[in-house]
Tab-separated table of C-alpha atoms in Angstrom:
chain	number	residue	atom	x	y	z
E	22	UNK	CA	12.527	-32.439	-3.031
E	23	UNK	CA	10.935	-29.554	-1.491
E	24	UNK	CA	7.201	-28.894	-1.602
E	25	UNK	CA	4.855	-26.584	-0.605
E	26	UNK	CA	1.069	-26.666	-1.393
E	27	UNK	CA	0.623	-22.548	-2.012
E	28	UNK	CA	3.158	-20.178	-2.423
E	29	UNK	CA	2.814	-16.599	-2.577
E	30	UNK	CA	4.661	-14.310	-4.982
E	31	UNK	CA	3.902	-10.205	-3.513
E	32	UNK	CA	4.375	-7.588	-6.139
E	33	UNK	CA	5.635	-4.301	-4.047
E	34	UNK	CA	7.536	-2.692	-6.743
E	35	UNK	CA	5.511	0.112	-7.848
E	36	UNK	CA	6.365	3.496	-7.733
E	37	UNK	CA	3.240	4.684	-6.473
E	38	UNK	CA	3.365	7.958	-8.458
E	39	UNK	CA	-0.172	9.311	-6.678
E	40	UNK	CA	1.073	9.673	-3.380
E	41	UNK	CA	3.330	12.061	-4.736
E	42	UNK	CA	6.501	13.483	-2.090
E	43	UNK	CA	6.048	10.500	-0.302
E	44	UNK	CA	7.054	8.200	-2.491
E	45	UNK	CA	10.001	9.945	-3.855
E	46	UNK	CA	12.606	8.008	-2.353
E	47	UNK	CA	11.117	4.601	-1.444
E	48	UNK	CA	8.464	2.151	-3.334
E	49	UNK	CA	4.893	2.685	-2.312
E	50	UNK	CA	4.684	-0.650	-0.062
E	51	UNK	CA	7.063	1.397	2.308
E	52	UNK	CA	5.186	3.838	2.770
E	53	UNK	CA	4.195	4.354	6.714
E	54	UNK	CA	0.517	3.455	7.574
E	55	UNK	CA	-1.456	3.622	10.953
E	56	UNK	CA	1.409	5.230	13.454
E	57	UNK	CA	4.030	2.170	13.545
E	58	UNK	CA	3.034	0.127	10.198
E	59	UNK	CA	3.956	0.237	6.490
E	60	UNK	CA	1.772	-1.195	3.417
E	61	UNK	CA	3.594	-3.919	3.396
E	62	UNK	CA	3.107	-4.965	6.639
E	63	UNK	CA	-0.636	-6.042	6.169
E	64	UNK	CA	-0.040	-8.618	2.803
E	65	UNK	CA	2.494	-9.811	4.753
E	66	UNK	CA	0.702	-10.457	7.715
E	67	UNK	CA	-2.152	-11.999	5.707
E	68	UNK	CA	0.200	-14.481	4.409
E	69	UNK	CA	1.622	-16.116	7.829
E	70	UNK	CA	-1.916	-15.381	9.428
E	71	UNK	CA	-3.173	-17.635	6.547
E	72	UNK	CA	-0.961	-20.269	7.111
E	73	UNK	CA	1.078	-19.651	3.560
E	74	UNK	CA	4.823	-19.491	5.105
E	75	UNK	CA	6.626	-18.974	1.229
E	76	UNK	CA	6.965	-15.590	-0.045
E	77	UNK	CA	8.309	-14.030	-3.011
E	78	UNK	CA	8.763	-10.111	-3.024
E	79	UNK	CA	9.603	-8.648	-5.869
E	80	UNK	CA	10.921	-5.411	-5.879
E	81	UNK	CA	12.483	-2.613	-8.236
E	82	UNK	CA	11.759	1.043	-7.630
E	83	UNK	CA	13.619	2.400	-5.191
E	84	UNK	CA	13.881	-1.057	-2.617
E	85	UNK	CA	16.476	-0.064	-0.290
E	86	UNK	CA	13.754	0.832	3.031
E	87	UNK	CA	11.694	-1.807	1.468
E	88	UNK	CA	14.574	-4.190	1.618
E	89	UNK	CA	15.755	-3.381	4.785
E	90	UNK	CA	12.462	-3.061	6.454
E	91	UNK	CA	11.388	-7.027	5.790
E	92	UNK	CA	15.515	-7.897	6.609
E	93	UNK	CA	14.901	-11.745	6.778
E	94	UNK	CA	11.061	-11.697	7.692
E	95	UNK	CA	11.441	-12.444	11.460
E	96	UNK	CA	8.658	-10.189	12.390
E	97	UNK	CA	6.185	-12.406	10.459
E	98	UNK	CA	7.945	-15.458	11.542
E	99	UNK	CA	8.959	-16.163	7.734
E	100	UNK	CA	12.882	-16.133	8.805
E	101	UNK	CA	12.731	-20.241	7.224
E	102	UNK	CA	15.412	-22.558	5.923
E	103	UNK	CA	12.950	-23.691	3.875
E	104	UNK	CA	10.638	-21.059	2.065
E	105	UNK	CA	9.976	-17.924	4.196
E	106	UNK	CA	11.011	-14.652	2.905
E	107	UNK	CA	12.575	-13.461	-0.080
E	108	UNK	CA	13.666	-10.363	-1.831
E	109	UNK	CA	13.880	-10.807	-5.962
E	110	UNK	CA	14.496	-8.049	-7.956
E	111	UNK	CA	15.372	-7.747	-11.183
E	112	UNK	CA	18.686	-9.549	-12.205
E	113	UNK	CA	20.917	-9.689	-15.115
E	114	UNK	CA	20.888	-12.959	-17.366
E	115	UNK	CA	23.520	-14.322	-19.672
E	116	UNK	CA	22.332	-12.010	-22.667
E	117	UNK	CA	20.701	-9.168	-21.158
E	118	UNK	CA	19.501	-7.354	-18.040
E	119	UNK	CA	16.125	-6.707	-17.837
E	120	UNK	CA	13.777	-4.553	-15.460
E	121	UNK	CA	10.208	-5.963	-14.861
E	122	UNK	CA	7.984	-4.843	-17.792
E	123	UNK	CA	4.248	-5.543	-15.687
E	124	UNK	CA	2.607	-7.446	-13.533
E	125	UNK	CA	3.002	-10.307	-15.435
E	126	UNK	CA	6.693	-10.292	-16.997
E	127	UNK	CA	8.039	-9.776	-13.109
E	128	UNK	CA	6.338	-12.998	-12.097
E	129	UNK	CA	7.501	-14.537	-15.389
E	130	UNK	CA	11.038	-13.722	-14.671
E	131	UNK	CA	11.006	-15.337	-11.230
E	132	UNK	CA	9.586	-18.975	-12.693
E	133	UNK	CA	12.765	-20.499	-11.145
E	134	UNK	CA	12.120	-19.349	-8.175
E	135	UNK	CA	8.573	-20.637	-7.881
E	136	UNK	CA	9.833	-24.175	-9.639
E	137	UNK	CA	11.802	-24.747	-6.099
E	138	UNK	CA	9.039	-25.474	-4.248
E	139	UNK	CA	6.729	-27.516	-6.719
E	140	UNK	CA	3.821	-25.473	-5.846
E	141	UNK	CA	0.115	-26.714	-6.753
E	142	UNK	CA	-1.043	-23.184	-6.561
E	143	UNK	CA	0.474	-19.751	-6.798
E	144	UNK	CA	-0.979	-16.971	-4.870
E	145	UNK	CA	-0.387	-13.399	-6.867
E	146	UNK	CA	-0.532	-10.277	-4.525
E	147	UNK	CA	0.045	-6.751	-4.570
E	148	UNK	CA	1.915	-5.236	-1.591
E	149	UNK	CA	-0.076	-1.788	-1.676
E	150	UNK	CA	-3.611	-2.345	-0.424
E	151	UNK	CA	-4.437	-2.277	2.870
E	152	UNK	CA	-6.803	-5.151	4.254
E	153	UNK	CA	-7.468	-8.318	6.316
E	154	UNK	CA	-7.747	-11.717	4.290
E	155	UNK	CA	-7.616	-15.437	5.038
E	156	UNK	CA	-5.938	-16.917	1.725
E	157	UNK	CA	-6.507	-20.384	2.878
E	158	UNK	CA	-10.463	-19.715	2.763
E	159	UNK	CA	-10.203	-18.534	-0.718
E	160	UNK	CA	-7.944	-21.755	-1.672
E	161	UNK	CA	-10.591	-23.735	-0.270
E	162	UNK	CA	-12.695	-22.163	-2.692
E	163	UNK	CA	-10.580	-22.642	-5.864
E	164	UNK	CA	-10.164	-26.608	-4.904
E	165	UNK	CA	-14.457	-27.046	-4.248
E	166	UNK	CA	-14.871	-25.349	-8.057
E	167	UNK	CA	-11.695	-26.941	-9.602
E	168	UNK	CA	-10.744	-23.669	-10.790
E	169	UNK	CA	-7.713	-22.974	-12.832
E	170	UNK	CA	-7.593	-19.460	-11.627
E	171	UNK	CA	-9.677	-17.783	-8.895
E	172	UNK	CA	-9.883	-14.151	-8.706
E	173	UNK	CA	-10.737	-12.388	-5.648
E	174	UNK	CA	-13.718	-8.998	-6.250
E	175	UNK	CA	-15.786	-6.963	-3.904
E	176	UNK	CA	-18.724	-5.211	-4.782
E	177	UNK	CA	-18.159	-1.751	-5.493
E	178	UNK	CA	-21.328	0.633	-6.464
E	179	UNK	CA	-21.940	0.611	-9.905
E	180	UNK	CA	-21.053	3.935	-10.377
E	181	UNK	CA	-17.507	3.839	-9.458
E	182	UNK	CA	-17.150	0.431	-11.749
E	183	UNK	CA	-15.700	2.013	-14.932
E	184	UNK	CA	-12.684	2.362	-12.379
E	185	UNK	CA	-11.557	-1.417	-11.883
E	186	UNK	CA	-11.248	-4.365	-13.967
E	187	UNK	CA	-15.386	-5.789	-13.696
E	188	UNK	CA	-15.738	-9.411	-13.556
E	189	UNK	CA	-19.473	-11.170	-15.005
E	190	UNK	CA	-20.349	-14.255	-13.262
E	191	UNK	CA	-23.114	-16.688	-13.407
E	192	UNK	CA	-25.267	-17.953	-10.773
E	193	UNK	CA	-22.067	-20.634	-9.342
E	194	UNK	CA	-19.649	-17.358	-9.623
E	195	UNK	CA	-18.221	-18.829	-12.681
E	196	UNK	CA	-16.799	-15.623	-14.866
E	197	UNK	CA	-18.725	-15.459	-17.927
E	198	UNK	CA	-16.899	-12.363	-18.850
E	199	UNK	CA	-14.846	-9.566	-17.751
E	200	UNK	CA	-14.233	-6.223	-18.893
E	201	UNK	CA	-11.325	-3.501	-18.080
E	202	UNK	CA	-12.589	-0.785	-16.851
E	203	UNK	CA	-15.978	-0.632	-18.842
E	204	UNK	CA	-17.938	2.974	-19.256
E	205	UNK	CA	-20.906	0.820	-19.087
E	206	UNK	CA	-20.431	-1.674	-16.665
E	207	UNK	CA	-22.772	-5.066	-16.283
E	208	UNK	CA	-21.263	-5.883	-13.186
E	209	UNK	CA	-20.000	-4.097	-10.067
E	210	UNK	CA	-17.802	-7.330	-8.921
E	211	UNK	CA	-14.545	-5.426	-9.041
E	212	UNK	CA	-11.059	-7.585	-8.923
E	213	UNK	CA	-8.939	-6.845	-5.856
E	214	UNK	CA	-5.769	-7.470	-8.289
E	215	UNK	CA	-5.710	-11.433	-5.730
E	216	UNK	CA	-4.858	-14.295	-7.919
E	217	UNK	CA	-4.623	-17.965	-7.136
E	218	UNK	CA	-4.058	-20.171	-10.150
E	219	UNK	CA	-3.160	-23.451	-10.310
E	220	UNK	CA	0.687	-24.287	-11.030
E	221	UNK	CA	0.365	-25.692	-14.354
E	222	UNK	CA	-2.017	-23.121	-15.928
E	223	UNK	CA	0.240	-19.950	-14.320
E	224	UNK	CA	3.273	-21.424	-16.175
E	225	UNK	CA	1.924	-22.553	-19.312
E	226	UNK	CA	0.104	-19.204	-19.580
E	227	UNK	CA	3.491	-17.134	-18.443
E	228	UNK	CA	5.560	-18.766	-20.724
E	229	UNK	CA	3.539	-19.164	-24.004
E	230	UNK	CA	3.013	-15.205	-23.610
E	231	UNK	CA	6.422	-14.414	-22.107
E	232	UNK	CA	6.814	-11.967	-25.222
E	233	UNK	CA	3.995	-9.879	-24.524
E	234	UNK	CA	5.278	-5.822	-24.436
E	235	UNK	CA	4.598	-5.126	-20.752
E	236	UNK	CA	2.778	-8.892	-19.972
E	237	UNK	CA	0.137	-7.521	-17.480
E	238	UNK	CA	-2.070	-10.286	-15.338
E	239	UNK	CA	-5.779	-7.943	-16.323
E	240	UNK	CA	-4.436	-7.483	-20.206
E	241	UNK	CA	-3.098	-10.674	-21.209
E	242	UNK	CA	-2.936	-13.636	-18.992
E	243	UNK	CA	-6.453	-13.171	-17.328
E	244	UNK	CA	-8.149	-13.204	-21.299
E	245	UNK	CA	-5.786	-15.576	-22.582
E	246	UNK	CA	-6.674	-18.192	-19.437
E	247	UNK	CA	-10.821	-17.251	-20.919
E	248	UNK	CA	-10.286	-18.153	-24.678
E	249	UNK	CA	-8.419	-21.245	-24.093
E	250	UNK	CA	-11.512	-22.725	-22.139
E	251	UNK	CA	-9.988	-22.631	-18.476
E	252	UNK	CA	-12.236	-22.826	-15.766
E	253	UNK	CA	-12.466	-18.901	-14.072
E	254	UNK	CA	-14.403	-18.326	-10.644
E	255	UNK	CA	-14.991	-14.917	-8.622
E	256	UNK	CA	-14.255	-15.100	-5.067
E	257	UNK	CA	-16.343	-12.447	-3.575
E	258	UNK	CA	-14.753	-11.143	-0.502
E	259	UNK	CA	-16.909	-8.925	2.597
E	260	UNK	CA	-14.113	-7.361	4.605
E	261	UNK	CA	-12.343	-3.979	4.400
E	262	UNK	CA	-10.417	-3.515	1.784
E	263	UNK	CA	-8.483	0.144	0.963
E	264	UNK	CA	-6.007	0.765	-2.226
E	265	UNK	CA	-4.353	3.657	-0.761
E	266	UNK	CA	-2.861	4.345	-4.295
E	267	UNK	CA	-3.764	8.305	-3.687
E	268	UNK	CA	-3.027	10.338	-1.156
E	269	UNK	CA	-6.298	11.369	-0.442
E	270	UNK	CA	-7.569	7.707	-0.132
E	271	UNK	CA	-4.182	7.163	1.790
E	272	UNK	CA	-5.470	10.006	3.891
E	273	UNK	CA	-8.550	8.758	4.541
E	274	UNK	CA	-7.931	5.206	4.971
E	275	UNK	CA	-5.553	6.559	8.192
E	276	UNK	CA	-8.266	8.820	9.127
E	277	UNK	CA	-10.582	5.431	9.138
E	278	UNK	CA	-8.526	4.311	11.740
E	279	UNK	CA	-9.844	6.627	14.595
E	280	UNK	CA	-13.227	6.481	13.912
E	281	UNK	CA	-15.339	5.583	17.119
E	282	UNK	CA	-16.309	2.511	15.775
E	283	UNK	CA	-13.275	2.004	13.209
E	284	UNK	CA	-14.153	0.035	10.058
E	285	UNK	CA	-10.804	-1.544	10.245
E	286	UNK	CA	-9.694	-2.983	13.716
E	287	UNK	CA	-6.160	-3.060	14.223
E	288	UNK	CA	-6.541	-4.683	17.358
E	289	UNK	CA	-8.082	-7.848	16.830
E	290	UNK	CA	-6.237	-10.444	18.528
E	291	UNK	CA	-7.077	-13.624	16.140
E	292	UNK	CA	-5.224	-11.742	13.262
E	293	UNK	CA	-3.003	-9.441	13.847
E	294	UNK	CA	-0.563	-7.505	11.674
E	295	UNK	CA	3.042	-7.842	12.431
E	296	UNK	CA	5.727	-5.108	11.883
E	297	UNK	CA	9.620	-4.603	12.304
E	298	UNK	CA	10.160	-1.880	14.678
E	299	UNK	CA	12.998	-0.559	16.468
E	300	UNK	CA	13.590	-0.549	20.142
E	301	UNK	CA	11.532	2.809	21.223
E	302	UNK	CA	10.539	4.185	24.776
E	303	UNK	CA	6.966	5.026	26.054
E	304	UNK	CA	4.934	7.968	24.439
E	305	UNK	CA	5.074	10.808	26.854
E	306	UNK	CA	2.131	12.916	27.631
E	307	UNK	CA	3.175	16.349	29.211
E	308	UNK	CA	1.268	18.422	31.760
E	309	UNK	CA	-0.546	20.903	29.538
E	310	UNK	CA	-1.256	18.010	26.655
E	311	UNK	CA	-4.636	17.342	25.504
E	312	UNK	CA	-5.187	14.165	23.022
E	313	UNK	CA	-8.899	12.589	21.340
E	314	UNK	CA	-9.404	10.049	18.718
E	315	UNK	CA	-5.736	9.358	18.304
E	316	UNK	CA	-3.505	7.099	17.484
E	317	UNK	CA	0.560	7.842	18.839
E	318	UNK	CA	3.331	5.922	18.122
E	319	UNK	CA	6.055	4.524	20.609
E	320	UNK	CA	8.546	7.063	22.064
E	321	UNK	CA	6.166	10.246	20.537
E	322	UNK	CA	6.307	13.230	23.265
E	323	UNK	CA	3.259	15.588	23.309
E	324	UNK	CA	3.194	18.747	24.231
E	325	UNK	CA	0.534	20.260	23.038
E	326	UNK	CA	-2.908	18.704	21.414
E	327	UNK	CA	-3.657	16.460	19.043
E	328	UNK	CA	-6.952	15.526	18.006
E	329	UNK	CA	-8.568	13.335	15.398
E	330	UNK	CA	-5.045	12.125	13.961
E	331	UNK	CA	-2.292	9.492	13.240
E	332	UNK	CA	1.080	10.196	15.422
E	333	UNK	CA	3.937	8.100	14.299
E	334	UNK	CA	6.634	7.139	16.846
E	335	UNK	CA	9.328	9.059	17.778
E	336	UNK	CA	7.007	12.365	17.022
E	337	UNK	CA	7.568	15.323	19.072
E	338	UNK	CA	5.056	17.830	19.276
E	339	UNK	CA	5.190	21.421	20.892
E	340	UNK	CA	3.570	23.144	23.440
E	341	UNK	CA	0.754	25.420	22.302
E	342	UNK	CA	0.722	23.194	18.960
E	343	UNK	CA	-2.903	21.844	18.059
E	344	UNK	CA	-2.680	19.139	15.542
E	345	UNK	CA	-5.957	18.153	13.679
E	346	UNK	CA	-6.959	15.590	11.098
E	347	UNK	CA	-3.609	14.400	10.526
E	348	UNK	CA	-0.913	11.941	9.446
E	349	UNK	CA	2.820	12.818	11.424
E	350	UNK	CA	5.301	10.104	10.385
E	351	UNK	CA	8.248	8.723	12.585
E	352	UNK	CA	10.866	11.092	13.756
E	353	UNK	CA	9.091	14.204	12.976
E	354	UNK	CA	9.338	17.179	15.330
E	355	UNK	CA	6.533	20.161	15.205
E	356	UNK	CA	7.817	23.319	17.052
E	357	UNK	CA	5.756	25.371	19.677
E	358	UNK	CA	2.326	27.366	19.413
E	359	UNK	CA	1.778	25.664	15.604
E	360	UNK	CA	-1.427	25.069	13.991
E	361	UNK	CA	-1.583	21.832	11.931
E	362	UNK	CA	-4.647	21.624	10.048
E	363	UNK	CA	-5.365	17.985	7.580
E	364	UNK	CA	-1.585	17.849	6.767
E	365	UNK	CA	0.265	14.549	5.699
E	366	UNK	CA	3.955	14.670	7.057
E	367	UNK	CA	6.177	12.333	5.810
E	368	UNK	CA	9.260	10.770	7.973
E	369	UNK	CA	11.791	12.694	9.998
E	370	UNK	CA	10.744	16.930	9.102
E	371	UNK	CA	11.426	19.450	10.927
E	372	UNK	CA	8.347	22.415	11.794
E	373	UNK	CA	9.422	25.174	13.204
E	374	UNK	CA	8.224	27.342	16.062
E	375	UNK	CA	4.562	29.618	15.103
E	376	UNK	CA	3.850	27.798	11.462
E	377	UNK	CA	0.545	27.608	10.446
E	378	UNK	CA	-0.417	24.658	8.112
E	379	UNK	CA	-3.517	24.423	5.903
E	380	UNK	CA	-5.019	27.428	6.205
E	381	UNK	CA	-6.859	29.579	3.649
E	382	UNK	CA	-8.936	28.944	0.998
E	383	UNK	CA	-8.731	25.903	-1.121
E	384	UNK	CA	-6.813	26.925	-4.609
E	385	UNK	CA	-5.995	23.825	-7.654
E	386	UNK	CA	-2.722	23.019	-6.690
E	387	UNK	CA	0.042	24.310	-9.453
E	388	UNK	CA	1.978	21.749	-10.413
E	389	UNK	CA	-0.157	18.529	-9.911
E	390	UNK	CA	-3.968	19.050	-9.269
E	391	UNK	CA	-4.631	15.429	-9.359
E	392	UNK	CA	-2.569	14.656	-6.437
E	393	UNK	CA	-2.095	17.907	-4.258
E	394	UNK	CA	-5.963	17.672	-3.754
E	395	UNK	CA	-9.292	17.738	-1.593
E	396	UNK	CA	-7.501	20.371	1.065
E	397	UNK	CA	-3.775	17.963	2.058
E	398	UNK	CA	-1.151	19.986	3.315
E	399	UNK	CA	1.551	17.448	2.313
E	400	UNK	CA	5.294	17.632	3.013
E	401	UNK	CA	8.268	15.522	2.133
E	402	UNK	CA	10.188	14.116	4.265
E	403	UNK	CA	13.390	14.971	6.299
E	404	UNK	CA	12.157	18.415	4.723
E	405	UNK	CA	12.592	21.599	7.105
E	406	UNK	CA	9.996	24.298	7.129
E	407	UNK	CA	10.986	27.692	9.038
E	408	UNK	CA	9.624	29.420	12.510
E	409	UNK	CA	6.488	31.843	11.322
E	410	UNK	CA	5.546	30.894	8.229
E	411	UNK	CA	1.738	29.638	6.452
E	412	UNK	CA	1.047	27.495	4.592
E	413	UNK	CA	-2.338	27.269	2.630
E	414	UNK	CA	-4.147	24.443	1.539
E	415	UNK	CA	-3.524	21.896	-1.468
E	416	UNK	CA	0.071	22.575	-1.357
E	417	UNK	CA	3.448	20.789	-1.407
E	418	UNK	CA	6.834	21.204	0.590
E	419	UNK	CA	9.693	19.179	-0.156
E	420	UNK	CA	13.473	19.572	0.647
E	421	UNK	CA	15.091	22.310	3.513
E	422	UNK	CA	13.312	25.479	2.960
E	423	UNK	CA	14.182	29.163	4.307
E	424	UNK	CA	12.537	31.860	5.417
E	425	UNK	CA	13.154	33.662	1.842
E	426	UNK	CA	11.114	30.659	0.119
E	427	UNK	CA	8.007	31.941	1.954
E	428	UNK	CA	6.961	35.664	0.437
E	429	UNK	CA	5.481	37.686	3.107
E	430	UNK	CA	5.914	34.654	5.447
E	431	UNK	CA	3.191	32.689	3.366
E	432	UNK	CA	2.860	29.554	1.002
E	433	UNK	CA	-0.118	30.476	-0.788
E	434	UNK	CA	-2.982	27.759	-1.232
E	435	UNK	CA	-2.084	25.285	-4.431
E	436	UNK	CA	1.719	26.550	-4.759
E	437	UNK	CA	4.431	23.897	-4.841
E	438	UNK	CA	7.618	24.506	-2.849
E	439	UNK	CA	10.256	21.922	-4.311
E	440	UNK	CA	13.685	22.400	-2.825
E	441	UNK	CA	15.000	18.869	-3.132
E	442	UNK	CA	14.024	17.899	-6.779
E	443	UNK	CA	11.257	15.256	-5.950
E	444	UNK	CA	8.118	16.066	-7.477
């Protein structure tokens, strides 16, 4: 019989609607992060780093980079006969196919899975957030309190509460109470959406509410857990921790990166995060290049300047280009004598020779204020933008664009440009 201790069961099938373009054609977890990274890489990381060597993915919207990005897990050294990595999407049964309903239901649907390995505890994670976190520290927790399920929170300041699911402890971080998303909260212990629970109570509580519409861990197995008398605790974690669920907070948490002293240190050598990558040559620095406060992927060749921004590899940027605060994905090329200006560039787009990006005035973007925001200059990728153009601020590029798709030579500030039907 096989048996593990923990198991972990990563939920990275979310559309991740907020970052807009870039997650038109792959699930948020995909998404690049930090010049040679994606999302995915970090809950992943945290999982081998923490000695937990069983993994469950489960994906469903759009999985195919996803997919092929973990391949068989060798990067993380979860390539196993026995546990390691594996992909489980949705399946058809005997009497119907269904897709995963929430948080919950997808777990639900992959008991048989979990019943394998005769797990004593179940680790739930979501394969979007970007942080460092020993798992085995916060086991050791659950075991000292003889918790049935331990939920990880970080202080947030009480005026940004009302935004998370608020946890009320007592003195032994016992939760007295919670509360989803409160407009008065009495706590400002926020959960991280980190579960452990012990085998018997995850299944018991998965199956007896397996008909739930939409069976969600925060709406129904979390409160059911509370009323039948099951013993809760609040595992308060310190570190960094970043849902990059927007694309300004996406945009920032990159921009974090370069900071002097960065908050979050991708170079520490007692935890690293592992990633697949291909084979790539040496960045290239030409003659006239000037770089600060940068991150630059494998095989990028600069030209011109970058400052204060993340390079992805196999970036090629112009001479006479200056390329400020920043996010160019892999495969990207930028033309000559541009000016990039707080822009977000997805993977594989091609800039053309004298464009000017994020300039202007900020304007409410058109089509979707809430995520074209706070100044981004984002653009799709493999889109093409044309020699001479602008581009203001809070606006949106997606598909192979002209010169005629640019009146006067100019995207005006908040104006969507949506050639390839993605957002």
């Amino acid at each position: 019989m096989i048996k593990k201790e923990m198991i972990a069961m990563l939920l990275a099938g979310g559309q991740g609607s907020r970052l807009g373009v870039l997650t038109a054609n792959m699930a948020k977890p995909a998404v690049s992060f930090g010049g040679k990274y994606r999302i995915i890489d970090f809950p992943l990381s945290n999982c081998i780093n923490s000695g937990v060597d069983t993994v469950g993915v489960l994906t469903q919207y759009r999985p195919l980079r996803l997919n092929s990005h973990i391949g068989i897990g060798i990067p993380w050294d979860l390539d196993r006969n026995i546990g390691g990595v594996s992909i489980l999407p949705p399946y058809e049964k005997s009497a119907n196919s269904e897709w995963y309903t929430g948080t919950a239901n997808a777990i639900f649907q992959n008991l048989e899975y979990m019943e394998n390995y005769h797990p004593d505890y179940v680790l739930i994670l979501s394969g979007d957030h970007i942080y460092k976190m020993d798992y085995e520290t916060m086991l050791d927790f659950h075991k000292a309190n003889g918790a049935d399920v331990t939920i990880a929170v970080m202080p947030v300041p009480i005026e940004e509460a009302s935004r998370f699911g608020i946890m009320i402890t007592d003195e032994d971080r016992k939760i007295v109470d919670f509360e989803e998303k409160p407009e008065k909260p009495r706590s400002n212990l926020a959960s991280m959406g980190i579960y452990i629970f012990s085998w018997d109570s995850l299944k018991e509580a998965l199956i007896t509410n397996q008909d739930q519409p939409g069976l969600d861990f925060g709406k129904h197995i979390i409160p059911y857990c509370k009323d039948k008398g099951q013993s809760l605790y609040a595992y308060e974690f310190d570190g960094y921790w970043k849902d990059v669920g927007t694309l300004t907070s996406y945009w920032e948490a990159n921009m974090e990166l370069i900071d002097i002293v960065p908050e979050f240190n991708l170079y520490e050598e007692y935890w690293k995060i592992y990633t697949s990558n291909d084979v790539q040559p040496p960045q290239f620095l030409g003659p006239d290049s000037s770089t600060s406060r940068c991150i630059i992927g494998e095989g990028a060749e600069i030209y011109g300047e970058v400052h204060n921004s993340v390079i992805g590899r196999g970036v090629k940027i112009g001479k006479g280009t200056v390329v400020s605060h920043s996010i160019i994905m892999n495969g990207t090329e930028i033309g000559e004598n541009c000016t990039v200006e707080k822009a977000v560039i997805a993977e594989n787009v091609k800039i053309g020779n004298s464009v000017k990006l994020g300039e202007g005035e900020e304007v409410e973007n058109e089509t979707k204020p809430g995520i074209y925001r706070d100044g981004i200059v984002t653009i799709g990728e493999k889109s093409v933008v044309p020699d001479g153009v602008t581009v203001g601020k809070n606006t949106m590029i997606s598909g192979v664009t002209t010169e005629k798709d640019y009146p006067n030579n100019t995207l005006e500030s908040g104006r969507t440009l949506d050639k390839a039907g993605d957002r």
